[in-house]
PDB file of C-alpha atoms and ligand atoms in Angstrom:
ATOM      1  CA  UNK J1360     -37.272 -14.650  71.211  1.00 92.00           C
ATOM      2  CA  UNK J1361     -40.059 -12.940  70.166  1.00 94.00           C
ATOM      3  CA  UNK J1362     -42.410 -15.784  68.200  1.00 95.00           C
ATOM      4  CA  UNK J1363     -41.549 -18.113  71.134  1.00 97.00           C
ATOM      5  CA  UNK J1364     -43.197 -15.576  73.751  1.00 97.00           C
ATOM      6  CA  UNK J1365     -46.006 -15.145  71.236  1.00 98.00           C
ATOM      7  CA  UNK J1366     -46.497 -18.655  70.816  1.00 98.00           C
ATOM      8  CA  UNK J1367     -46.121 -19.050  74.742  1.00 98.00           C
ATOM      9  CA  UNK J1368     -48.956 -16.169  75.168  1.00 98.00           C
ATOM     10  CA  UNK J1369     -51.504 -17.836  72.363  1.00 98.00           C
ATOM     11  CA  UNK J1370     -51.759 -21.202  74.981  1.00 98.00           C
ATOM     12  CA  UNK J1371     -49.157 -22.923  72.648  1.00 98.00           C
ATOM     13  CA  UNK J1372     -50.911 -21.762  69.534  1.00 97.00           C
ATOM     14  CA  UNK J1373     -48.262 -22.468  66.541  1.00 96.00           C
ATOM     15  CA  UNK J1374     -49.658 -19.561  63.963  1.00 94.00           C
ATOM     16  CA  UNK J1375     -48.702 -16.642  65.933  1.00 96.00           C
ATOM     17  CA  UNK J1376     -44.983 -17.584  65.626  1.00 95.00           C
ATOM     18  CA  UNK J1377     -44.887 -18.301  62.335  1.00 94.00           C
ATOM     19  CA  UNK J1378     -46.780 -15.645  60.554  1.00 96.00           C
ATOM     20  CA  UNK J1379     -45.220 -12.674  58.717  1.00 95.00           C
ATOM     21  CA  UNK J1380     -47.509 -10.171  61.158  1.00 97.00           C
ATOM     22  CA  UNK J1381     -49.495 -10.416  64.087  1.00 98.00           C
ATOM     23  CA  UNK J1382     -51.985  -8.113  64.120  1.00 98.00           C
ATOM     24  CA  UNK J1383     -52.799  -7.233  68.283  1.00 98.00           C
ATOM     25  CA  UNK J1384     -55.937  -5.383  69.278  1.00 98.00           C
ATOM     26  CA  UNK J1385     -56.059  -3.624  72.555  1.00 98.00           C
ATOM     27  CA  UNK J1386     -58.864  -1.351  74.056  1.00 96.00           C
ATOM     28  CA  UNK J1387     -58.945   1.413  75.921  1.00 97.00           C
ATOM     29  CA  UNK J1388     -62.092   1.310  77.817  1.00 96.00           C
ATOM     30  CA  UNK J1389     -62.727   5.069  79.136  1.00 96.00           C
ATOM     31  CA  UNK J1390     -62.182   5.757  75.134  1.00 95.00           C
ATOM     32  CA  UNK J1391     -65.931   4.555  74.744  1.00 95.00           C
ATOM     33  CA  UNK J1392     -66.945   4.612  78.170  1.00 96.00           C
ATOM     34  CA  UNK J1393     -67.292   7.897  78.963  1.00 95.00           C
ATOM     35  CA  UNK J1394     -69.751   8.415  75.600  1.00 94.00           C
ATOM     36  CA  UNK J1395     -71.194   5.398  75.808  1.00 95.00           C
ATOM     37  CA  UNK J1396     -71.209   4.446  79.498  1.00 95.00           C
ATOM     38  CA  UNK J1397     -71.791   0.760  80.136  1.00 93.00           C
ATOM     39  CA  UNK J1398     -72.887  -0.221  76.809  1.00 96.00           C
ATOM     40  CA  UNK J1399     -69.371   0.611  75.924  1.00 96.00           C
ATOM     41  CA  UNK J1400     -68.200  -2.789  76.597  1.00 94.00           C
ATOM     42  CA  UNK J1401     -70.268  -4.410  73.892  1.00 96.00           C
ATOM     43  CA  UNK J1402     -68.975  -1.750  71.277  1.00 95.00           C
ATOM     44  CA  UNK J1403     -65.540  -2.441  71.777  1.00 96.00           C
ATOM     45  CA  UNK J1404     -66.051  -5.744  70.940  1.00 96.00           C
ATOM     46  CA  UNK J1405     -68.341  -5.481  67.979  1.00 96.00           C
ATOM     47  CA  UNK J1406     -65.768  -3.252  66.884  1.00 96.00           C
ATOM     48  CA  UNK J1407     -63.072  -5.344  67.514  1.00 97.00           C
ATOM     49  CA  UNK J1408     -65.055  -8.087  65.380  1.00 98.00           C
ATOM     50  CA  UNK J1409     -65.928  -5.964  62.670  1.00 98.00           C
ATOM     51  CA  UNK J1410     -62.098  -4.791  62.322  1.00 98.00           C
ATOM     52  CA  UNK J1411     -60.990  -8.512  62.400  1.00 98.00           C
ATOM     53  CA  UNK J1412     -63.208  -9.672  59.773  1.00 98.00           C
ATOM     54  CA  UNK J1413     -62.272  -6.869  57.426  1.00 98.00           C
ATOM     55  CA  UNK J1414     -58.471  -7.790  57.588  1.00 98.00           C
ATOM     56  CA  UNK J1415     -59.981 -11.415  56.447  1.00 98.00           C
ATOM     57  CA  UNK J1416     -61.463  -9.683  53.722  1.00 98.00           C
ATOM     58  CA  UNK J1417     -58.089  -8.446  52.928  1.00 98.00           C
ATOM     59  CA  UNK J1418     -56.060 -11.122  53.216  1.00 97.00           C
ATOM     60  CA  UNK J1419     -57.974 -12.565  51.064  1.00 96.00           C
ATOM     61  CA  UNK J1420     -57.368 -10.048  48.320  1.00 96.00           C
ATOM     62  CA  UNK J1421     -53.477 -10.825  48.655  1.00 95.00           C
ATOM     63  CA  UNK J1422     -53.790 -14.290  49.076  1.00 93.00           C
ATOM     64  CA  UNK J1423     -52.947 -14.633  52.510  1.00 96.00           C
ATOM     65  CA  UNK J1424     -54.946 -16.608  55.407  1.00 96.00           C
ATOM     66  CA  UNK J1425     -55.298 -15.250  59.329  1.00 98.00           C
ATOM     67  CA  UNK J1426     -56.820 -16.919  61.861  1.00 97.00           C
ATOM     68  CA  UNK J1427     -59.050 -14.885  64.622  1.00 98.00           C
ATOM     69  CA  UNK J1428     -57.373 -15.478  68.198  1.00 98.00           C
ATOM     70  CA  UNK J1429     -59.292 -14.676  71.202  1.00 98.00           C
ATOM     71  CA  UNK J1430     -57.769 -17.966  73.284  1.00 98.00           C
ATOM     72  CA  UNK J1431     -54.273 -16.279  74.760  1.00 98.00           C
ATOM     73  CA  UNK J1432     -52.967 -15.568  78.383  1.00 98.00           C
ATOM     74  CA  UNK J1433     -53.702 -12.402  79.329  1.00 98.00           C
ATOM     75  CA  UNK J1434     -51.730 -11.331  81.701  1.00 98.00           C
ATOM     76  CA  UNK J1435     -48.782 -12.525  79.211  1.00 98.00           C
ATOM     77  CA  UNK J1436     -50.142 -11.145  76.557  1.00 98.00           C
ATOM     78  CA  UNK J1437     -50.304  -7.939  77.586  1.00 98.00           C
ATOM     79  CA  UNK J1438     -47.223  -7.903  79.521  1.00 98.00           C
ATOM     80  CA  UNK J1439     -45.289  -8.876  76.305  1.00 98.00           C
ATOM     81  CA  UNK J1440     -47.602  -5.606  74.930  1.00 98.00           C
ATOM     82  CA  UNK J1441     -45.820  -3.584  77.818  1.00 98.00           C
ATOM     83  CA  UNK J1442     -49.807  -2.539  78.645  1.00 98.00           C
ATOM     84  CA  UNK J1443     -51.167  -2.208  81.846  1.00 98.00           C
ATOM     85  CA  UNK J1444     -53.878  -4.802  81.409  1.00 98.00           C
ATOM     86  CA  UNK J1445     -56.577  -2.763  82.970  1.00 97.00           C
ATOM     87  CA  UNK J1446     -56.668   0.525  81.726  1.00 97.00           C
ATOM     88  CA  UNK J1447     -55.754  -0.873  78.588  1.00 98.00           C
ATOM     89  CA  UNK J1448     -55.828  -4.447  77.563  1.00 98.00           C
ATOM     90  CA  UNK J1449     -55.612  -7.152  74.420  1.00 98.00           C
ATOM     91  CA  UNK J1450     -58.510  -8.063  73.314  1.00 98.00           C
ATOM     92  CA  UNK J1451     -58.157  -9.965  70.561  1.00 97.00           C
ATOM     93  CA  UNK J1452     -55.008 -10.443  67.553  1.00 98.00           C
ATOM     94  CA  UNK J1453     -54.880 -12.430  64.522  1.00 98.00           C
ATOM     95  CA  UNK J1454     -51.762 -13.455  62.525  1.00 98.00           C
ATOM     96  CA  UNK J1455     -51.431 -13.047  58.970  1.00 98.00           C
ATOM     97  CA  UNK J1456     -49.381 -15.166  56.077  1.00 96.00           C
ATOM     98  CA  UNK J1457     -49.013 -16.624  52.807  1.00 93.00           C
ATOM     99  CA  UNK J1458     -51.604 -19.729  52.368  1.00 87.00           C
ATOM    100  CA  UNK J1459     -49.678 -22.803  51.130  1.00 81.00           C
ATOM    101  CA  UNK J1460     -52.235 -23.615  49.258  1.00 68.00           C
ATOM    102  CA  UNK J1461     -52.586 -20.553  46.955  1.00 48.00           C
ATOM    103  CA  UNK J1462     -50.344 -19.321  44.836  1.00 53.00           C
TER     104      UNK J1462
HETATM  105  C1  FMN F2803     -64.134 -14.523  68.566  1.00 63.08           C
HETATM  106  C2  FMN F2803     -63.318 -15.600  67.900  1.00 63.08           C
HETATM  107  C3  FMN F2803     -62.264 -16.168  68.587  1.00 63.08           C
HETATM  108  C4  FMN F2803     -61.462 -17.146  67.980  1.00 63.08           C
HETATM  109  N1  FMN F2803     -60.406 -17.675  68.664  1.00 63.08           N
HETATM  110  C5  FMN F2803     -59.651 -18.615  68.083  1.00 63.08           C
HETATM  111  C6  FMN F2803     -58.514 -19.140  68.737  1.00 63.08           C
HETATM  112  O1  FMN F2803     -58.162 -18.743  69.844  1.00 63.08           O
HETATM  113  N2  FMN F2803     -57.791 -20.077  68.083  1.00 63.08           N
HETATM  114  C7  FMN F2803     -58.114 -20.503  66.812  1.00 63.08           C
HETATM  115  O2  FMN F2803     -57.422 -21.360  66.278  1.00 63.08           O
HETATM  116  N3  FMN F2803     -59.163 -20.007  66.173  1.00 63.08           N
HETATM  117  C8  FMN F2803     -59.930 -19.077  66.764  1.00 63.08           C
HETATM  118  N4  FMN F2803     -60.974 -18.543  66.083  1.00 63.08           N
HETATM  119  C9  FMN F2803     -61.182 -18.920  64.672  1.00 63.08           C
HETATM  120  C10 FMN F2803     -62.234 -19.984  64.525  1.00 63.08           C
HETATM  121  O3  FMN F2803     -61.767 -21.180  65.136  1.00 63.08           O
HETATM  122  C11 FMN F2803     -62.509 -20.243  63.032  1.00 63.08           C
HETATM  123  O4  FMN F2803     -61.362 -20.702  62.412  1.00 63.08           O
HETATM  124  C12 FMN F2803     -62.962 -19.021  62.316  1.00 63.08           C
HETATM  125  O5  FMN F2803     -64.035 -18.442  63.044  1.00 63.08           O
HETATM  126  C13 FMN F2803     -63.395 -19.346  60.867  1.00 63.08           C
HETATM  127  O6  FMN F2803     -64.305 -20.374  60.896  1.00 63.08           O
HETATM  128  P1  FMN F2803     -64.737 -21.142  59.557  1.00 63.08           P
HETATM  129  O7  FMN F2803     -63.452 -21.485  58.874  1.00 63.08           O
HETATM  130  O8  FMN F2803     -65.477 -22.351  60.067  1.00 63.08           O
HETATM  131  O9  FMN F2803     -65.595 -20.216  58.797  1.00 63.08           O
HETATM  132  C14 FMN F2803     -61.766 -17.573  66.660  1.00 63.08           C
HETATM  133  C15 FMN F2803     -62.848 -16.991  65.981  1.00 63.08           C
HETATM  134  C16 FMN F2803     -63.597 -16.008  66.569  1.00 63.08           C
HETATM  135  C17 FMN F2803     -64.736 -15.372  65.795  1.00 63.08           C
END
């Protein structure tokens, strides 16, 4: 089942299973490297930060909660992804749902 293999990937992580979407970022390095040549690596993951915090922003407006997840297997990960893992690769994913709490 799906939200078991997700959990499985996340190191046991319960969030990823449960929420209504997973978001899942992958990069494709040569994308930015051959512009930006080694600094490339640090752009991917500002950008990869910036994009994350803006769907916080947005959950927010819908009165949802996510939860930034960089701790995962990789290799799972991106086998469940059906990605190579070195051309491209997960780098980061962040499941989104209602907050108990707010109604
Ligand atoms: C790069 C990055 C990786 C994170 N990885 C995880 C993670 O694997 N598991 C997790 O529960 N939270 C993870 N978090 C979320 C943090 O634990 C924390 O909840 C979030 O940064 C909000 O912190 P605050 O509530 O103290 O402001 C990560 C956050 C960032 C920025």
């Amino acid at each position: 089942m799906l939200a078991e293999k997700m959990v499985h990937a996340s190191l046991g992580q319960s969030y990823p299973g449960k929420a209504a979407v997973t978001f899942i970022w992958v990069g494709i390095p040569y994308r930015m490297e051959w512009r930006y040549g080694l600094a490339a690596h640090k752009v991917i993951a500002l950008d990869a930060g910036h994009v994350c915090q803006n769907l916080y922003l947005a959950c927010e407006t819908i009165k949802s909660g996510t939860c930034a997840i960089a701790a995962y297997d990789q290799e799972e990960l991106d086998e469940l992804l059906g990605i190579d893992g070195e051309d491209e690769f997960s780098i980061y994913l962040a499941p989104v749902g209602k907050l108990k709490s707010k109604t």
